mmCIF file of C-alpha atoms in Angstrom:
data_model
loop_
_atom_site.group_PDB
_atom_site.id
_atom_site.type_symbol
_atom_site.label_atom_id
_atom_site.label_comp_id
_atom_site.label_asym_id
_atom_site.label_seq_id
_atom_site.Cartn_x
_atom_site.Cartn_y
_atom_site.Cartn_z
ATOM 1 C CA THR A 1130 67.688 103.435 78.435
ATOM 2 C CA SER A 1131 67.277 103.874 82.214
ATOM 3 C CA GLY A 1132 67.042 100.168 83.009
ATOM 4 C CA GLY A 1133 69.573 97.475 83.018
ATOM 5 C CA GLN A 1134 71.352 96.386 79.826
ATOM 6 C CA PHE A 1135 72.254 92.641 79.582
ATOM 7 C CA GLY A 1136 74.773 92.215 76.613
ATOM 8 C CA GLY A 1137 75.393 94.087 73.494
ATOM 9 C CA ILE A 1138 76.313 97.873 73.471
ATOM 10 C CA GLU A 1139 74.882 100.653 75.489
ATOM 11 C CA GLN A 1140 75.968 104.021 75.304
ATOM 12 C CA GLY A 1141 75.133 106.905 77.986
ATOM 13 C CA THR A 1142 72.922 104.688 79.955
ATOM 14 C CA PRO A 1143 72.558 105.400 83.715
ATOM 15 C CA GLY A 1144 71.681 101.802 84.708
ATOM 16 C CA SER A 1145 73.622 98.667 85.016
ATOM 17 C CA HIS A 1146 75.778 97.040 82.103
ATOM 18 C CA PHE A 1147 76.417 93.404 82.098
ATOM 19 C CA GLY A 1148 78.592 92.440 79.159
ATOM 20 C CA GLY A 1149 79.561 94.047 76.010
ATOM 21 C CA THR A 1150 80.956 97.626 75.636
ATOM 22 C CA ALA A 1151 79.823 100.370 77.786
ATOM 23 C CA GLN A 1152 80.757 103.959 77.308
ATOM 24 C CA GLY A 1153 79.880 106.848 79.627
ATOM 25 C CA ILE A 1154 77.771 104.407 81.959
ATOM 26 C CA SER A 1155 77.057 105.709 85.347
ATOM 27 C CA GLY A 1156 76.195 102.222 86.681
ATOM 28 C CA GLY A 1157 78.320 99.207 87.148
ATOM 29 C CA GLN A 1158 80.287 97.455 84.478
ATOM 30 C CA PHE A 1159 80.989 93.692 84.528
ATOM 31 C CA GLY A 1160 82.843 92.685 81.627
ATOM 32 C CA GLY A 1161 84.163 94.037 78.475
ATOM 33 C CA THR A 1162 85.573 97.309 78.104
ATOM 34 C CA THR A 1163 84.619 100.436 80.182
ATOM 35 C CA GLN A 1164 85.494 103.935 79.419
ATOM 36 C CA GLU A 1165 84.842 106.771 81.791
ATOM 37 C CA THR A 1166 82.794 104.712 83.988
ATOM 38 C CA SER A 1167 81.532 106.201 87.404
ATOM 39 C CA GLY A 1168 80.493 102.545 88.917
ATOM 40 C CA GLY A 1169 82.574 99.676 89.491
ATOM 41 C CA GLN A 1170 84.563 97.760 86.791
ATOM 42 C CA LEU A 1171 84.923 94.010 87.390
ATOM 43 C CA GLY A 1172 86.891 92.770 84.353
ATOM 44 C CA GLY A 1173 88.387 93.958 81.200
ATOM 45 C CA THR A 1174 90.110 97.402 80.709
ATOM 46 C CA ALA A 1175 89.042 100.576 82.826
ATOM 47 C CA GLN A 1176 90.342 103.968 81.689
ATOM 48 C CA GLY A 1177 89.553 107.035 83.640
ATOM 49 C CA THR A 1178 87.284 104.906 86.029
ATOM 50 C CA SER A 1179 86.338 106.618 89.532
ATOM 51 C CA GLY A 1180 85.189 103.244 90.965
ATOM 52 C CA GLY A 1181 87.516 100.178 91.802
ATOM 53 C CA GLN A 1182 89.255 98.271 89.090
ATOM 54 C CA PHE A 1183 89.992 94.569 90.013
ATOM 55 C CA VAL A 1184 91.308 92.927 86.618
ATOM 56 C CA GLY A 1185 93.228 93.844 83.677
ATOM 57 C CA THR A 1186 94.967 97.376 83.378
ATOM 58 C CA ALA A 1187 93.875 100.351 85.218
ATOM 59 C CA GLN A 1188 95.242 103.928 84.296
ATOM 60 C CA GLY A 1189 94.129 106.985 86.308
ATOM 61 C CA ILE A 1190 92.030 104.806 88.613
ATOM 62 C CA SER A 1191 91.162 106.680 91.949
ATOM 63 C CA GLY A 1192 89.817 103.410 93.421
ATOM 64 C CA GLY A 1193 91.768 100.235 94.500
ATOM 65 C CA GLN A 1194 93.934 98.195 92.117
ATOM 66 C CA PHE A 1195 94.402 94.625 92.607
ATOM 67 C CA GLY A 1196 96.405 92.831 89.893
ATOM 68 C CA ALA A 1197 98.001 93.815 86.599
ATOM 69 C CA THR A 1198 99.448 97.104 86.142
ATOM 70 C CA ALA A 1199 98.420 100.372 87.510
ATOM 71 C CA GLN A 1200 99.514 103.657 86.465
ATOM 72 C CA GLY A 1201 98.519 106.949 88.339
ATOM 73 C CA THR A 1202 96.609 105.073 90.967
ATOM 74 C CA TYR A 1203 95.510 106.556 94.145
ATOM 75 C CA GLY A 1204 94.311 103.764 95.801
ATOM 76 C CA SER A 1205 96.178 100.617 97.147
ATOM 77 C CA GLN A 1206 98.025 98.366 94.680
ATOM 78 C CA PHE A 1207 98.352 94.654 95.410
ATOM 79 C CA GLY A 1208 100.609 92.720 92.786
ATOM 80 C CA GLY A 1209 101.944 93.862 89.361
ATOM 81 C CA VAL A 1210 103.758 97.168 88.652
ATOM 82 C CA ALA A 1211 102.772 100.536 90.504
ATOM 83 C CA GLN A 1212 104.008 103.806 88.922
ATOM 84 C CA GLY A 1213 103.235 107.084 90.733
ATOM 85 C CA THR A 1214 100.992 105.309 93.319
ATOM 86 C CA SER A 1215 100.113 107.343 96.477
ATOM 87 C CA GLY A 1216 98.806 104.312 98.219
ATOM 88 C CA GLY A 1217 100.317 101.244 99.645
ATOM 89 C CA GLN A 1218 102.087 98.740 97.280
ATOM 90 C CA PHE A 1219 102.298 95.160 98.286
ATOM 91 C CA GLY A 1220 104.628 93.265 95.810
ATOM 92 C CA GLY A 1221 105.962 93.833 92.192
ATOM 93 C CA THR A 1222 107.851 97.078 91.487
ATOM 94 C CA THR A 1223 107.045 100.432 92.979
ATOM 95 C CA GLN A 1224 108.364 103.635 91.291
ATOM 96 C CA GLY A 1225 107.398 107.099 92.930
ATOM 97 C CA THR A 1226 105.378 105.573 95.673
ATOM 98 C CA SER A 1227 104.581 107.796 98.576
ATOM 99 C CA GLY A 1228 102.864 105.062 100.736
ATOM 100 C CA GLY A 1229 104.373 101.761 102.167
ATOM 101 C CA GLN A 1230 106.220 99.292 99.999
ATOM 102 C CA PHE A 1231 106.204 95.502 101.234
ATOM 103 C CA GLY A 1232 108.443 93.446 98.925
ATOM 104 C CA GLY A 1233 109.869 93.880 95.410
ATOM 105 C CA THR A 1234 111.727 96.712 94.373
ATOM 106 C CA ALA A 1235 111.141 100.182 95.451
#
């Protein structure tokens, strides 16, 4: 499907995805679980996402990570635990961070 998908499960859809589970989606993903999504991820769990991750757990995210736990994140990390983060870390615990560390344990 090249259009939007509102609920249910879509696989390989280039359009937006609002709810349910998105796999290999090139558009945005708002809710549910996103795997290998090139668009933004606003809620749920993002794995291998090249866009931003603003809730839940981010692993290998190249965008920003705001809350929860970030592992291998290249963007900024604001709260939670950052491991191997090359960006800034503001609060929580930072391990192996090359950026600034403001509060918590470095």
